[in-house]
Each structure stands twice: as structure tokens, then as C-alpha cells.
Amino acid sequence: MTSFNEALITVLGRIATALETMAAPNPILGTAPIKVPEGEVPVSPWESPNVPAGYDTVVSFFSKYRPSAFDLLDDPIVGTLHDGFWLTHQCHKRGLKITRVEAPEALREAGIAEVNAYPLSLLAERMAA
């Protein structure tokens, strides 16, 4: 139970820091923080562009549907490798198509140019496991 409490405190600390950063004036530009227009949601750095309908990448899917667990990963690239291996194996075993797409911004910064996109149903199955 202690490790869960420690993890929860870590995540809450990250949230508090992010909120403080967003509320503070920009020290470099001396301006107010950037405001997102009402009704617009910022794009996640974990989302790949041009993913076909019915598909998603591991990091994008988990960042959208399990953000609290995703935020606990020290390294999302390494932390989701096992999921990618499982998904690839299941696609080959079941005869499902895997699509290569441009890596999301966060992975491109780490030198990764392309990633696999998997069927949403299989990603949901993996998340439920």
C-alpha cells in the first residue's frame, strides 16, 4: 500500500507543478501564460499524425485512456515495449494488419521516426489484460 501512496503523491506533485507553471507569467517573455481557447484541446505530444481510422499507437492509446498509469512510467518508450511486442505477436497470430506511422513528437525527439499502429480493438484488449 505504501508504494501506491508514494506513486499517488508523485503524480499529484507533478500535477501541482504543471498547474503552477501554467498559471505563472512567462519569465522569458514577460507575458501571461498561454491560454487555450475554450473548446480546443491541446494535442498530446504522444499522438502520431496520420494514423488510419480504427488504429492507434501504444503510447498514444495509453496516454489517452490510462493517463494516470502512463504518467507513472519513468520512460514511456521502455515502459510500453512489452505491450508493443505482445500486440505485434497477436497481430501476426490473428492475421491482423499492423500499420507503420510517423512517430509522435515526443518519440521523434528521442530519435524514433516511425512506430507501429495497431487495431483499436486489440489495444483495448491489451489494456484490459
Short mmCIF file of C-alpha atoms in Angstrom, two decimals:
data_model
loop_
_atom_site.label_atom_id
_atom_site.label_comp_id
_atom_site.label_asym_id
_atom_site.label_seq_id
_atom_site.Cartn_x
_atom_site.Cartn_y
_atom_site.Cartn_z
CA MET A 1 0.00 0.00 0.00
CA THR A 2 2.89 2.32 0.68
CA SER A 3 4.18 2.17 -2.90
CA PHE A 4 0.70 3.07 -4.19
CA ASN A 5 0.56 6.05 -1.83
CA GLU A 6 4.04 7.14 -2.87
CA ALA A 7 3.10 6.85 -6.55
CA LEU A 8 -0.09 8.83 -5.95
CA ILE A 9 1.82 11.57 -4.16
CA THR A 10 4.34 11.70 -7.02
CA VAL A 11 1.59 12.07 -9.63
CA LEU A 12 -0.24 14.70 -7.58
CA GLY A 13 3.04 16.59 -7.20
CA ARG A 14 3.53 16.54 -10.97
CA ILE A 15 0.02 17.86 -11.50
CA ALA A 16 0.53 20.64 -8.97
CA THR A 17 3.82 21.64 -10.58
CA ALA A 18 2.23 21.68 -14.04
CA LEU A 19 -0.66 23.83 -12.81
CA GLU A 20 1.71 26.27 -11.12
CA THR A 21 3.79 26.51 -14.29
CA MET A 22 0.73 27.16 -16.43
CA ALA A 23 -0.53 29.87 -14.05
CA ALA A 24 2.79 31.73 -13.76
CA PRO A 25 3.85 34.53 -16.10
CA ASN A 26 6.48 33.58 -18.64
CA PRO A 27 9.80 34.81 -17.14
CA ILE A 28 11.49 35.00 -20.55
CA LEU A 29 8.79 36.82 -22.48
CA GLY A 30 7.26 38.59 -19.50
CA THR A 31 3.79 37.67 -20.69
CA ALA A 32 0.90 35.81 -19.22
CA PRO A 33 0.79 32.06 -19.76
CA ILE A 34 -0.64 30.74 -22.99
CA LYS A 35 -4.38 30.27 -22.78
CA VAL A 36 -6.05 27.52 -24.77
CA PRO A 37 -9.19 28.90 -26.43
CA GLU A 38 -12.37 27.47 -24.95
CA GLY A 39 -13.45 24.26 -26.65
CA GLU A 40 -9.98 23.49 -28.03
CA VAL A 41 -7.90 20.70 -26.54
CA PRO A 42 -4.12 20.76 -26.91
CA VAL A 43 -2.71 17.91 -28.98
CA SER A 44 -0.71 15.40 -26.95
CA PRO A 45 2.98 15.01 -27.78
CA TRP A 46 2.26 11.25 -27.67
CA GLU A 47 -0.20 11.29 -30.61
CA SER A 48 1.10 10.37 -34.06
CA PRO A 49 -0.14 12.27 -37.10
CA ASN A 50 -1.99 10.49 -39.91
CA VAL A 51 -3.00 7.35 -38.02
CA PRO A 52 -5.63 5.45 -40.03
CA ALA A 53 -9.16 5.20 -38.63
CA GLY A 54 -9.54 2.20 -36.36
CA TYR A 55 -5.85 2.22 -35.36
CA ASP A 56 -3.65 3.87 -32.75
CA THR A 57 -0.12 3.60 -31.40
CA VAL A 58 0.68 2.12 -28.00
CA VAL A 59 1.90 5.37 -26.43
CA SER A 60 -0.98 7.40 -27.82
CA PHE A 61 -3.63 4.90 -26.76
CA PHE A 62 -2.28 4.50 -23.23
CA SER A 63 -1.74 8.26 -22.79
CA LYS A 64 -5.41 8.84 -23.76
CA TYR A 65 -7.11 6.01 -21.90
CA ARG A 66 -4.79 5.31 -18.97
CA PRO A 67 -3.13 8.69 -18.38
CA SER A 68 -2.61 8.10 -14.66
CA ALA A 69 -0.77 4.82 -15.29
CA PHE A 70 1.07 6.28 -18.27
CA ASP A 71 2.30 9.22 -16.18
CA LEU A 72 3.83 6.79 -13.68
CA LEU A 73 6.22 5.38 -16.30
CA ASP A 74 9.76 6.65 -15.83
CA ASP A 75 10.39 6.09 -19.53
CA PRO A 76 7.26 5.62 -21.69
CA ILE A 77 9.35 4.24 -24.56
CA VAL A 78 10.84 1.42 -22.50
CA GLY A 79 7.69 1.09 -20.38
CA THR A 80 5.49 0.26 -23.37
CA LEU A 81 7.91 -2.03 -25.27
CA HIS A 82 6.41 -5.19 -23.76
CA ASP A 83 2.95 -4.04 -24.89
CA GLY A 84 4.25 -3.49 -28.42
CA PHE A 85 5.78 -6.97 -28.51
CA TRP A 86 2.51 -8.52 -27.32
CA LEU A 87 0.45 -6.54 -29.84
CA THR A 88 2.77 -7.40 -32.73
CA HIS A 89 2.69 -11.10 -31.80
CA GLN A 90 -1.11 -11.08 -31.54
CA CYS A 91 -1.49 -9.31 -34.90
CA HIS A 92 0.68 -11.92 -36.61
CA LYS A 93 -1.08 -14.77 -34.81
CA ARG A 94 -4.57 -13.44 -35.69
CA GLY A 95 -3.78 -12.20 -39.19
CA LEU A 96 -4.41 -8.55 -38.28
CA LYS A 97 -2.73 -5.68 -40.10
CA ILE A 98 -0.05 -3.53 -38.46
CA THR A 99 0.46 -0.07 -39.94
CA ARG A 100 3.67 1.97 -39.71
CA VAL A 101 3.07 5.66 -38.96
CA GLU A 102 5.15 8.71 -38.18
CA ALA A 103 6.25 8.72 -34.55
CA PRO A 104 4.68 11.26 -32.22
CA GLU A 105 6.60 14.39 -31.33
CA ALA A 106 7.84 13.00 -28.00
CA LEU A 107 9.37 9.95 -29.70
CA ARG A 108 10.82 11.92 -32.64
CA GLU A 109 12.71 13.98 -30.07
CA ALA A 110 14.21 10.68 -28.86
CA GLY A 111 15.30 9.78 -32.41
CA ILE A 112 12.44 7.41 -33.29
CA ALA A 113 10.99 8.19 -36.72
CA GLU A 114 8.22 5.59 -37.09
CA VAL A 115 6.11 3.40 -34.83
CA ASN A 116 3.52 0.68 -35.28
CA ALA A 117 -0.19 1.43 -35.16
CA TYR A 118 -2.44 -1.43 -34.07
CA PRO A 119 -6.18 -2.11 -34.31
CA LEU A 120 -8.09 -0.29 -31.56
CA SER A 121 -9.87 -3.49 -30.51
CA LEU A 122 -6.54 -5.20 -29.84
CA LEU A 123 -5.20 -2.18 -27.94
CA ALA A 124 -8.33 -2.21 -25.78
CA GLU A 125 -7.87 -5.94 -25.18
CA ARG A 126 -4.27 -5.33 -24.10
CA MET A 127 -5.29 -2.51 -21.77
CA ALA A 128 -7.89 -4.74 -20.14
CA ALA A 129 -5.33 -7.53 -19.56
#
